[in-house]
XYZ file of C-alpha atoms in Angstrom:
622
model
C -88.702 15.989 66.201
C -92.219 15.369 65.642
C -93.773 16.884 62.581
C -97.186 17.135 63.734
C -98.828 20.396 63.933
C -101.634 20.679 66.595
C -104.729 22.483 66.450
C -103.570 24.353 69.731
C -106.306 26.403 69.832
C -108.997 23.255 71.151
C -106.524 21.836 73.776
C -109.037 20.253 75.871
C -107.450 20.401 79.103
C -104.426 22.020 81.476
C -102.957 18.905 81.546
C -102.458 18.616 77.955
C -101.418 21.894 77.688
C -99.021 21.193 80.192
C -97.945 18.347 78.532
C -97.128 20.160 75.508
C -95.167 22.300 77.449
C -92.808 19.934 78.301
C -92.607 18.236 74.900
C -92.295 21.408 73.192
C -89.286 22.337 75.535
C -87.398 18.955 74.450
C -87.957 19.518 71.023
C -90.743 17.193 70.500
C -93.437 18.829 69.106
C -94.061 21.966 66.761
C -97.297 24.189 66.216
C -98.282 27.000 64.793
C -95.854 29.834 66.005
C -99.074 32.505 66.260
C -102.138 30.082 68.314
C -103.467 30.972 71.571
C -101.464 28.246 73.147
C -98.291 29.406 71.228
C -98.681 32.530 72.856
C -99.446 31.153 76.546
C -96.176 28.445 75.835
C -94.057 31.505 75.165
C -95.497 33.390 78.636
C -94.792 30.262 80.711
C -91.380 29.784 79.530
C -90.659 33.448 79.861
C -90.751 33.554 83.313
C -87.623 31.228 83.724
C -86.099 32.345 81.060
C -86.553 30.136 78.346
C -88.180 30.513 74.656
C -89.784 27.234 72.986
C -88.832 28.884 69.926
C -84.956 29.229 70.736
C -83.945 27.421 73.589
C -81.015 29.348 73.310
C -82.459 32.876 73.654
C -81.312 34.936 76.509
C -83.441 35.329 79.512
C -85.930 37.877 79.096
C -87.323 40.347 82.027
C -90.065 39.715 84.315
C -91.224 43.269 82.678
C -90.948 42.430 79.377
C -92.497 39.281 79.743
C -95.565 41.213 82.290
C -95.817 43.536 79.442
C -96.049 40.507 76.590
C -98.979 39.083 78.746
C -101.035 42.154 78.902
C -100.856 42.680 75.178
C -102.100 38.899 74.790
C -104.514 39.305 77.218
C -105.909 42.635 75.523
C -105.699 40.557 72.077
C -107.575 37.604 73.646
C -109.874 39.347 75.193
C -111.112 41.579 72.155
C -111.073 39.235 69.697
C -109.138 41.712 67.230
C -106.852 40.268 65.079
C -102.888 39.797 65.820
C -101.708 43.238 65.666
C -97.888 41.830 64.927
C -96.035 43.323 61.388
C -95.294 40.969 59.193
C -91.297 41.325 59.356
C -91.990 40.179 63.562
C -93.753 37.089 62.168
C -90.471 36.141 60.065
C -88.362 36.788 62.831
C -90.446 34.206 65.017
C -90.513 31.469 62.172
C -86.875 32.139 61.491
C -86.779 31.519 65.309
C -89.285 28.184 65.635
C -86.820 26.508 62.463
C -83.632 26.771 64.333
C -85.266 25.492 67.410
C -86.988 22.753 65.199
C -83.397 21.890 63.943
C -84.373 22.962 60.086
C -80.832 23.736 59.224
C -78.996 20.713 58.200
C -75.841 20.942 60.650
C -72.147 19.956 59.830
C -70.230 17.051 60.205
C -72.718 13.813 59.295
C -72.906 12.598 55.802
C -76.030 10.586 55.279
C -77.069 12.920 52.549
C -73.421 12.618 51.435
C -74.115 8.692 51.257
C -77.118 8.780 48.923
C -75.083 11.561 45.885
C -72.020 9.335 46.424
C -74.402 5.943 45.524
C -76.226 8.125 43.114
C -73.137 8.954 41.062
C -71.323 5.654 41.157
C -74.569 3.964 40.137
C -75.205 6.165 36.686
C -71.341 5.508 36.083
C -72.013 1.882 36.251
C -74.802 2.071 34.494
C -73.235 3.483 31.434
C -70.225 1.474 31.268
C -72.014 -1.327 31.295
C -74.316 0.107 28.583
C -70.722 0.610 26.742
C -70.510 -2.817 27.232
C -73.546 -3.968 26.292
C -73.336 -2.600 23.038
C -69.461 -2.896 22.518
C -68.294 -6.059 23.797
C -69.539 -8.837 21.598
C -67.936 -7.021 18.515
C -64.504 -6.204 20.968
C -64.385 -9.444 23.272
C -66.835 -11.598 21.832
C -67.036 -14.779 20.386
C -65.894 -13.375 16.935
C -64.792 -10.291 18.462
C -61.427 -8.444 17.308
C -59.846 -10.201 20.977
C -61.976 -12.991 21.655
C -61.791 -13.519 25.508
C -62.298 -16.848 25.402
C -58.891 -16.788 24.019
C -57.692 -14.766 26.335
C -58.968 -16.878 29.532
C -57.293 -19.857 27.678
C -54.145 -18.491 27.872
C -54.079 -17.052 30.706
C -55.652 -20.520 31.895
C -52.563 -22.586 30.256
C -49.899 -19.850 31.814
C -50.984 -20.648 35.305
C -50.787 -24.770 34.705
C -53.930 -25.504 32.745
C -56.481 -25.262 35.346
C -59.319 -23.005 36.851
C -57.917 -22.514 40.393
C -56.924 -19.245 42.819
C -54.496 -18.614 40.621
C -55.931 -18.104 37.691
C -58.621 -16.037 39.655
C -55.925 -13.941 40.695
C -54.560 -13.192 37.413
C -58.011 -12.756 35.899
C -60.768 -12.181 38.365
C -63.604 -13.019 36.307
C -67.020 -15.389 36.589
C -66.510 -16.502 33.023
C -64.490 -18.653 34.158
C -67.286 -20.630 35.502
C -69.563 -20.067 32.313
C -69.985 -22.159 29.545
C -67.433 -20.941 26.974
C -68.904 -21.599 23.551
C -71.699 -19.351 24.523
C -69.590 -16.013 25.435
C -71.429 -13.677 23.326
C -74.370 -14.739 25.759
C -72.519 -14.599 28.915
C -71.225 -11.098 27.935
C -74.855 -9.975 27.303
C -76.193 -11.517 30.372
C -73.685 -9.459 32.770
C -74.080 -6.796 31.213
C -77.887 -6.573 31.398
C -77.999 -7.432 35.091
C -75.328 -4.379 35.697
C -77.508 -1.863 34.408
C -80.432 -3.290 35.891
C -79.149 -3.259 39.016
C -77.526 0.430 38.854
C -80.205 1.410 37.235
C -82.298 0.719 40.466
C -79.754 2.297 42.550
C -79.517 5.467 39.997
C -82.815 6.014 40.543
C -84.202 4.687 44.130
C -80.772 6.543 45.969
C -80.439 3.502 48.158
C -78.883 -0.138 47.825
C -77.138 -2.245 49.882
C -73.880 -4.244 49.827
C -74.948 -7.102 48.281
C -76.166 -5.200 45.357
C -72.927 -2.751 45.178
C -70.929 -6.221 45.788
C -72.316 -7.424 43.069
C -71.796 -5.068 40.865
C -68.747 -4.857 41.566
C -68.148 -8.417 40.744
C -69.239 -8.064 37.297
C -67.490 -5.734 36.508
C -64.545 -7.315 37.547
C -65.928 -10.285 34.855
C -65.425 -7.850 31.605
C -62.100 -8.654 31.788
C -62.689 -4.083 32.207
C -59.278 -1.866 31.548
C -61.336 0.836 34.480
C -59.084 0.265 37.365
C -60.476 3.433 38.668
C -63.888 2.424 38.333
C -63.186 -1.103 40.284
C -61.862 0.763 43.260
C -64.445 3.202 43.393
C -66.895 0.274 42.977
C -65.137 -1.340 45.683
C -65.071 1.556 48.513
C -68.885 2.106 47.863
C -69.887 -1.271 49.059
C -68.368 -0.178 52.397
C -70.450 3.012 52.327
C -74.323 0.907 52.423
C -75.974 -1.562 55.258
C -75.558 -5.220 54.647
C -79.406 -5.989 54.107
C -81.629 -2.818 54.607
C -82.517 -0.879 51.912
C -83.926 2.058 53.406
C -82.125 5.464 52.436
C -81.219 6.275 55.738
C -81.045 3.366 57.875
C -81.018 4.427 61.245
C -78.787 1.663 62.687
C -76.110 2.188 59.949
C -74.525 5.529 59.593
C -72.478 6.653 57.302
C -68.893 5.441 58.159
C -66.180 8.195 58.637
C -63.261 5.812 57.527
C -65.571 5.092 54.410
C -66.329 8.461 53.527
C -62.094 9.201 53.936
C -61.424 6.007 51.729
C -63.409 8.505 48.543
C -61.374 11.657 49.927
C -58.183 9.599 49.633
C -59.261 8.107 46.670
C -59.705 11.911 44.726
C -56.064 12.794 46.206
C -54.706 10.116 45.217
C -55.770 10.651 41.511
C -54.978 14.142 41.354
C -51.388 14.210 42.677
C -50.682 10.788 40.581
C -52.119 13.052 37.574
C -49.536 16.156 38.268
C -47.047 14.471 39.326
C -46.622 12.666 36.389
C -46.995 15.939 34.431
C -44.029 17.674 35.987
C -42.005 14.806 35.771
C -43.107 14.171 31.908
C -43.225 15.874 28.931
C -41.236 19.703 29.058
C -44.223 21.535 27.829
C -45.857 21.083 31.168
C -42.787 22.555 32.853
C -42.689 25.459 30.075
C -46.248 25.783 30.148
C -47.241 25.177 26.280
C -49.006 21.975 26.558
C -52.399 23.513 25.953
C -51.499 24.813 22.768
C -51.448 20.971 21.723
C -53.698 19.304 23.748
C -57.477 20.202 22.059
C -56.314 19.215 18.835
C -54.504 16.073 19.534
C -56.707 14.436 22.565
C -58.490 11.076 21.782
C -61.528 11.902 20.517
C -61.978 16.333 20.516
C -65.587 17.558 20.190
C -66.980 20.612 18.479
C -65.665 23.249 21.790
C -62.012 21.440 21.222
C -61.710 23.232 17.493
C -62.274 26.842 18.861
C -60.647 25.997 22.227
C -57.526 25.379 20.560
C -57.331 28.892 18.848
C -57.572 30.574 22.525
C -54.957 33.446 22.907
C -51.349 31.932 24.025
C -51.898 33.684 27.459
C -54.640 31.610 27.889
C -53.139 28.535 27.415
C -50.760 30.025 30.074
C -52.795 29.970 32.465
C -54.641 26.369 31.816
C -51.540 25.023 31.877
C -50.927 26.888 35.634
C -54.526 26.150 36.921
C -53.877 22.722 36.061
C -50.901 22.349 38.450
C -52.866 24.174 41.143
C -55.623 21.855 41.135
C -53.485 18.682 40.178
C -50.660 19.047 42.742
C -51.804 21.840 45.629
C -55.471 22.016 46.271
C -55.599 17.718 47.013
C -53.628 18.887 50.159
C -56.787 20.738 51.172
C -58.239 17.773 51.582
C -56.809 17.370 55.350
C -56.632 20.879 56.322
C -60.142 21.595 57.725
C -64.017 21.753 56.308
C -63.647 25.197 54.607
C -60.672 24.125 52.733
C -62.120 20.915 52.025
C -65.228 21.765 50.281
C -63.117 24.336 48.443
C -60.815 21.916 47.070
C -64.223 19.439 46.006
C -65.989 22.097 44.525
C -62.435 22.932 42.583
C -61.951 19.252 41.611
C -66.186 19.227 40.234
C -65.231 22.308 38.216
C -62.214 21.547 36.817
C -63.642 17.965 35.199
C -66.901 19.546 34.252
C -64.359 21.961 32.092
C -62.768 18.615 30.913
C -65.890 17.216 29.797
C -67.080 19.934 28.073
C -63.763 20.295 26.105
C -63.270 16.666 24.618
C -64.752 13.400 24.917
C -62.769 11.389 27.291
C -65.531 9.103 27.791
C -66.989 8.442 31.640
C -63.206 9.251 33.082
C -63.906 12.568 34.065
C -67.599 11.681 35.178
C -65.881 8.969 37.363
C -63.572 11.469 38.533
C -66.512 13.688 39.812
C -67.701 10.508 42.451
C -64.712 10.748 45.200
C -65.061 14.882 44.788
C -68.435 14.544 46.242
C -67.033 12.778 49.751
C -65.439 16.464 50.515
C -68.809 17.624 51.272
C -71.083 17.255 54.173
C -74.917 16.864 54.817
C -74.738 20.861 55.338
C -73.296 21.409 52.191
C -75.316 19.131 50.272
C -78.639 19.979 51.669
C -79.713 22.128 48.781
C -80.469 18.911 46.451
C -82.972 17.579 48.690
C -86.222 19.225 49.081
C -87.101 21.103 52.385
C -90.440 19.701 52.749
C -88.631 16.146 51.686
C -88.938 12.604 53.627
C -85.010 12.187 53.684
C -84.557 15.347 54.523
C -86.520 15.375 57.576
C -85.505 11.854 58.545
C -81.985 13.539 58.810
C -82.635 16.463 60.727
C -84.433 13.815 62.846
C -81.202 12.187 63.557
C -79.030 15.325 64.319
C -81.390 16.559 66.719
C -81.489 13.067 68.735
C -77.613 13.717 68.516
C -77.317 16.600 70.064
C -79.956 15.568 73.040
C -77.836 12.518 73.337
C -80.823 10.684 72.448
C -78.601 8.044 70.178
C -79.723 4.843 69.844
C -77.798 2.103 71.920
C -74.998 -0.007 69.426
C -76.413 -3.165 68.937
C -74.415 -6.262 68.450
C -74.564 -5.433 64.677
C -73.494 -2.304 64.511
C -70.432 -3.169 66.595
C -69.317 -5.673 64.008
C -69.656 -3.335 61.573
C -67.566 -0.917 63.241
C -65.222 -3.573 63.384
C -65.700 -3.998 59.322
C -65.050 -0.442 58.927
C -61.495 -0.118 61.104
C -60.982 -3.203 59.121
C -61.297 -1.461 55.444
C -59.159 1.313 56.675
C -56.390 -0.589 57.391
C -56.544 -2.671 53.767
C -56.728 0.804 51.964
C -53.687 1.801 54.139
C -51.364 -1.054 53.678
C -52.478 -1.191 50.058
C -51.559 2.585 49.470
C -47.976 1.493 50.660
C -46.624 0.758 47.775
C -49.156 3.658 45.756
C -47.810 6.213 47.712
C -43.908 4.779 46.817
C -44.779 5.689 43.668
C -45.850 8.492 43.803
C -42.777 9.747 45.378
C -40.404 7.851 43.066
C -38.881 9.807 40.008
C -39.637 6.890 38.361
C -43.663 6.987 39.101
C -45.722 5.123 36.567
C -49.160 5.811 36.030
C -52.241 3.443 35.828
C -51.363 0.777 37.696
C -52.312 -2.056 40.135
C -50.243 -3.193 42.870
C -52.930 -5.853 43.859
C -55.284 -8.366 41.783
C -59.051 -6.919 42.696
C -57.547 -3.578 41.862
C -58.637 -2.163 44.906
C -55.843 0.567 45.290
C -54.478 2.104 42.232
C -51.796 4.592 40.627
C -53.143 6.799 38.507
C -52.440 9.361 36.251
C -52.662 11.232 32.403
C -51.407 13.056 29.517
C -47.908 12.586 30.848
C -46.857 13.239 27.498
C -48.372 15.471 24.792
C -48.367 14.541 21.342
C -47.547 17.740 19.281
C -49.323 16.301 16.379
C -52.404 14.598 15.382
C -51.917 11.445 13.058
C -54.912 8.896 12.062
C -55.178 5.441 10.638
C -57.489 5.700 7.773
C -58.558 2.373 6.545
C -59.438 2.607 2.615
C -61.112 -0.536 0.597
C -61.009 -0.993 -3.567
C -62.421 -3.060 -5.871
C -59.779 -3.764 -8.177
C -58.038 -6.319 -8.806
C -54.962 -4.998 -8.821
C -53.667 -2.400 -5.603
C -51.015 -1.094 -7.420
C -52.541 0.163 -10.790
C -53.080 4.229 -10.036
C -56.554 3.900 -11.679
C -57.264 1.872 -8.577
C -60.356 3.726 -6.616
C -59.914 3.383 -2.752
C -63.179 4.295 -0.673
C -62.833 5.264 2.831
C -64.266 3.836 5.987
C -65.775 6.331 8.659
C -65.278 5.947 12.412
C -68.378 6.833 14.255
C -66.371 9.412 15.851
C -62.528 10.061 15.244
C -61.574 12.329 12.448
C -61.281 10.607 9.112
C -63.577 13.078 6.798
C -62.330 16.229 7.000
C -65.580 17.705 6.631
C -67.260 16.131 9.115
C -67.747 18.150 12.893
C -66.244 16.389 15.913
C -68.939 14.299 17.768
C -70.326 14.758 21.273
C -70.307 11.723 23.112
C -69.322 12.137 26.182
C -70.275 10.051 28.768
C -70.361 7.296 26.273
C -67.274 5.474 25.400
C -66.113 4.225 21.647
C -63.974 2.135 22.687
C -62.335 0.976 18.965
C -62.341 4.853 18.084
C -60.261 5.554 21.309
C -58.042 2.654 20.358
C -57.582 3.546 17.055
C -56.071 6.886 18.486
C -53.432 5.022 20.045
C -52.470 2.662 17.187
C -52.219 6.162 15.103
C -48.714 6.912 16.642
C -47.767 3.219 17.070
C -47.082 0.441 14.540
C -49.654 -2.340 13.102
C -46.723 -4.785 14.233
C -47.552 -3.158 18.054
C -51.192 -3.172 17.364
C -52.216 -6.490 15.230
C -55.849 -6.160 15.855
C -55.851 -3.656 13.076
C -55.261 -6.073 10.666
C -57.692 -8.236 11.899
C -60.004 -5.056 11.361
C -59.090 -5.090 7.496
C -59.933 -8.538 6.992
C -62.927 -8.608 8.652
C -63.928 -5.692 6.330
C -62.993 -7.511 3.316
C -65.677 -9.731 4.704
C -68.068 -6.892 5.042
C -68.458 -8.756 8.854
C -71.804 -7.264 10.214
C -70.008 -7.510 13.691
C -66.621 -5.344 13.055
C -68.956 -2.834 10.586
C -71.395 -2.259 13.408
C -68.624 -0.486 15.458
C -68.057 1.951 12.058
C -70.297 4.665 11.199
C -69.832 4.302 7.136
C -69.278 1.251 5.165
C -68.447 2.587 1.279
C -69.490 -0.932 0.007
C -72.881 -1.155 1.921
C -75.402 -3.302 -0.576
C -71.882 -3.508 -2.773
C -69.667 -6.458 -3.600
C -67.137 -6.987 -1.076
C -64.097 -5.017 -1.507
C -60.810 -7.136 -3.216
C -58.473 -5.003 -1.007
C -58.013 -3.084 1.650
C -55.463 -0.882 3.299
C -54.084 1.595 6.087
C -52.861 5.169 5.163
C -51.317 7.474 7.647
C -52.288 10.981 7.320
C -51.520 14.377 9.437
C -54.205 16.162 10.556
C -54.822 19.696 12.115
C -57.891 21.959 12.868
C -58.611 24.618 10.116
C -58.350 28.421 11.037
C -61.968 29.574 11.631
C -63.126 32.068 9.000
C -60.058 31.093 7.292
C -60.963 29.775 3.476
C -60.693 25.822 4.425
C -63.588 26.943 6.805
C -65.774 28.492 4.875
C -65.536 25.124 2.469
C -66.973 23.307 5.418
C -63.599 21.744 6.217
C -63.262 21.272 10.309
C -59.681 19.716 9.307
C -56.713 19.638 6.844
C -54.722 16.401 6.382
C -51.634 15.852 4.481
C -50.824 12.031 4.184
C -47.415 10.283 5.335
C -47.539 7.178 4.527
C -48.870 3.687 4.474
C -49.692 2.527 7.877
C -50.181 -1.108 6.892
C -49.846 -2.788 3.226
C -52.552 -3.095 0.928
C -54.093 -7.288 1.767
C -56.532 -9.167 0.782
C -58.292 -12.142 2.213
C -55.949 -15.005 0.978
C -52.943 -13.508 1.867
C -54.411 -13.039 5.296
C -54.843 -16.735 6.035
C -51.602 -17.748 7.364
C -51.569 -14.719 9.670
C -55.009 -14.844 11.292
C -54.003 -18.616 11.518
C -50.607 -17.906 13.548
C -53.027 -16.175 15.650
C -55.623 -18.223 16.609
C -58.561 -15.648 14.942
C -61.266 -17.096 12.744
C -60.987 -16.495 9.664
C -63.373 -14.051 7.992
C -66.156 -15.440 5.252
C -65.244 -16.314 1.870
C -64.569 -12.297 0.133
C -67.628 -13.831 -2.287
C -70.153 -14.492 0.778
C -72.032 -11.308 1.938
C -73.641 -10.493 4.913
């Protein structure tokens, strides 16, 4: 559809006008709906029938349309202004946009394409922000798990050498990097992934060598987002090879592509509730949401008075949870209507998720394959009317339904070829996904294949019915024992620890040693040894382990002589109740010791069994 509007009113001759006619009877041209000529285009057409501004319109009467002329001619001829009421001249425009194809129609998905790239780019982006800013202190050369000593063990298991089988073990390109600079390497990847995602985030288009790429170093983190990898992966699939324009003409949006996402979101959902019904009892008896806000990972400011909602309305949480878990993914393949109401259901239920606690990008993530439920039609309304993409796409459904499609090149049949050829991975892959899902013995989270390209999934198959923490505590004296002993306490940047201090909004970020720390809680430092590499790295005061802290008691201090674990109990105070008022978001009541009180010296042997460097000299500071 051209967008040109003419000055009809100075056609020059009857054969342009007659020209018009004909283009304007394809579709071709547009002009505006109240011009001399617009008038004399409508007469002409009348008389067999047919409207320029609805080539749909029913045949009209040789009286009408003698009666139509005479009040033209009477207009033309007095030069008095159009006599028509204003709600006639919305009726024709209403008329010239349907005929000008200004309604997005159903069933393509190039708009679909560019919110799909959209959202997996910012998720990208911010993990590998999280990265950026995390993973020297986690994986890095002096990190808590060095990598490097990771690789070489992994390298040693598979023979001692840097071959496909250590690739498929670990796909990574540190392999290939030089070692003693990991810290670097680390840095490096994750610069380049949000550079690259960034572009995407904000230009809408990219093509698979950038999403490949991506995807690749991601992969390298030696990452724990299987989710993320596989949406990663699918997306590649969804852009041109080369071109980076945002709708590229000679590469539409593949249907197989576009079903990979919807299987993708099903697949989540029923691994989630499944794995609920076949868990813990309180999701059978319907009390798990009288647990859940207080005991999640890491609960934000909304989880404290969430958690005091009425006992009916934990009810029905629990219920709408199995609706949207186990029976609206089935919607998926019963029709359009049912489709887009089971992706706007999926949208709304993790925008209530991340609004409720801070489960870092997860529910973000979980958002992306939602978004493949919905067409161009539906998703119209986030692109201007008067936009370039927009139009480009109307463009395109109106050469569709002349049959004016361009001819497949040689190109576009090998990428149809590509496509059938990703559907059939995804389904031989999901063979042994969807045995688990049926099994009684289903596990959740994962990988039946290397790259991670089809998953299980699944979450909070169990509820814990009460919230412990780890609470590391440092002293200066020399003795641990003596009760006149004073032991500070370290502050995460956002699990509980002071009980005064609010819950922290995070969310889409990701503190990834806070969210661990929630699992050691209800585990044992044998099970989790990297918390005692924690406490002697703080007996260090170690720059690197402190930056991942919020509050070091000994800041600008001598180095504390001791330090130790202690378990404590923790539950949300009443609000208005007296603990409130105080200021106090929680009560604790301690259990136990978690780990021993050690100190540097006695720490040697064990960080040497395990290969970690030992921390500076307790007399060194930082």
């Amino acid at each position: 559809m051209c967008d040109i509007l003419f000055n009809t009113e100075k056609s020059e001759s009857a054969t342009t006008k007659k020209n018009l006619y004909d283009w304007v009877a394809k579709g071709l041209v547009r002009f505006p709906p109240h011009s001399t000529l617009a008038r004399s285009v409508c007469f002409v057409y009348s008389r067999d029938g047919r409207s320029p501004f609805n080539m749909a319109a029913p045949s009209e009467s040789s009286e009408s349309a003698v009666r139509r002329r005479r009040v033209d001619t009477i207009q033309a001829g007095s030069g008095l202004p159009d006599s028509k009421e204003p709600h006639d001249e919305d009726r024709e425009e209403t008329k010239h946009r349907e005929a000008s194809g200004c309604a997005l129609q159903t069933g393509t998905y190039w708009l679909t394409r560019i919110v799909l790239l959209r959202a997996t780019a910012f998720i990208y982006f911010v993990a590998f922000a999280v990265a950026y800013q995390q993973n020297s202190q986690l994986i890095g050369e002096r990190g808590l798990m060095p990598c490097q000593a990771y690789l070489q063990s992994v390298k040693t298991y598979v023979g001692g050498k840097i071959g496909p089988a250590a690739l498929a073990y670990t796909p990574s390109i540190l392999w290939f990097t030089d070692w003693t600079a990991m810290d670097s390497n680390l840095a490096a990847i994750a610069l380049l992934g949000m550079l690259l995602s960034g572009l995407v985030l904000l230009s809408g288009t990219a093509n698979m060598l950038i999403m490949g790429t991506l995807w690749v170093l991601y992969h390298s983190l030696v990452s724990w987002e299987s989710q993320l990898l596989e949406t990663g992966f699918l997306a590649i699939f969804l852009v041109p090879v080369w071109s980076l324009s945002r709708v590229p003409r000679r590469c539409p949006p593949s249907l197989i592509s576009i079903w990979t996402f919807r299987w993708l979101i099903v697949r989540i959902m029923l691994g989630a509730g499944l794995i609920k019904i076949r868990g813990d009892q309180c999701w059978r008896d319907l009390t798990c949401m009288d647990y859940h806000y207080e005991t999640q990972p890491v609960p934000n400011p909304l989880s404290y008075y969430l958690h005091r909602s009425p006992w009916w309305f934990h009810r029905f949480e629990v219920v709408s949870n199995h609706v949207v878990e186990l029976l609206l993914p089935l919607c998926t393949f019963l029709g359009r209507r049912l489709r887009l109401l089971n992706g706007g259901a999926q949208i709304l239920f993790q925008v209530m998720l991340i609004i409720s606690g801070n489960l870092s990008f997860l529910n973000w993530l979980t958002i992306v394959p939602s978004l493949a439920c919905f067409d161009d039609a539906s998703l119209g309304f986030l692109f201007g009317s008067k936009g370039g993409v927009r139009k480009a796409v109307l463009e395109i459904q109106a050469e569709g339904r002349e049959g004016r499609t361009p001819k497949p090149t040689r190109g576009m049949l090998v990428r149809r070829v590509v496509n059938v050829s990703l559907g059939v991975l995804i389904g031989y892959l999901s063979v042994p996904v969807v045995m688990n899902l049926l099994s009684s013995k289903q596990v959740m989270n994962t990988s039946f294949d290397p790259l991670r390209i089809v998953n299980t999934y699944g979450a909070f198959g169990s509820i814990t019915k009460e919230r412990t923490e780890v609470i590391f505590q440092g002293t200066l004296g020399p003795d641990p024992k003596d009760p006149a002993a004073v032991w500070e306490e370290y502050q995460f940047v956002c699990k509980p620890g002071d009980v005064r201090r609010r819950p922290c909004l995070v969310s889409p970020y990701h503190y990834r040693l806070d969210w661990l720390m929630w699992f050691a809680a209800f585990q044992t430092y044998e099970q989790s040894e990297w918390v005692i590499h924690i406490a002697g790295r703080l007996m260090a005061n170690d720059t690197t382990v402190l930056s991942l802290l919020d509050h070091n008691p000994f800041q600008g201090r001598e180095n504390p002589r001791w330090v130790r674990g202690e378990h404590f109990r923790y539950k949300f105070t009443a609000p208005g109740s007296a603990s409130a008022v105080q200021g106090k978001w929680w009560l604790r009541k301690r259990i136990g010791a978690y780990f021993p009180a050690v100190n540097l010296e006695g720490l040697r042997g064990y960080f040497q069994s395990r290969k970690w460097p030992h921390p500076h000299d307790p007399t060194r500071r930082e």
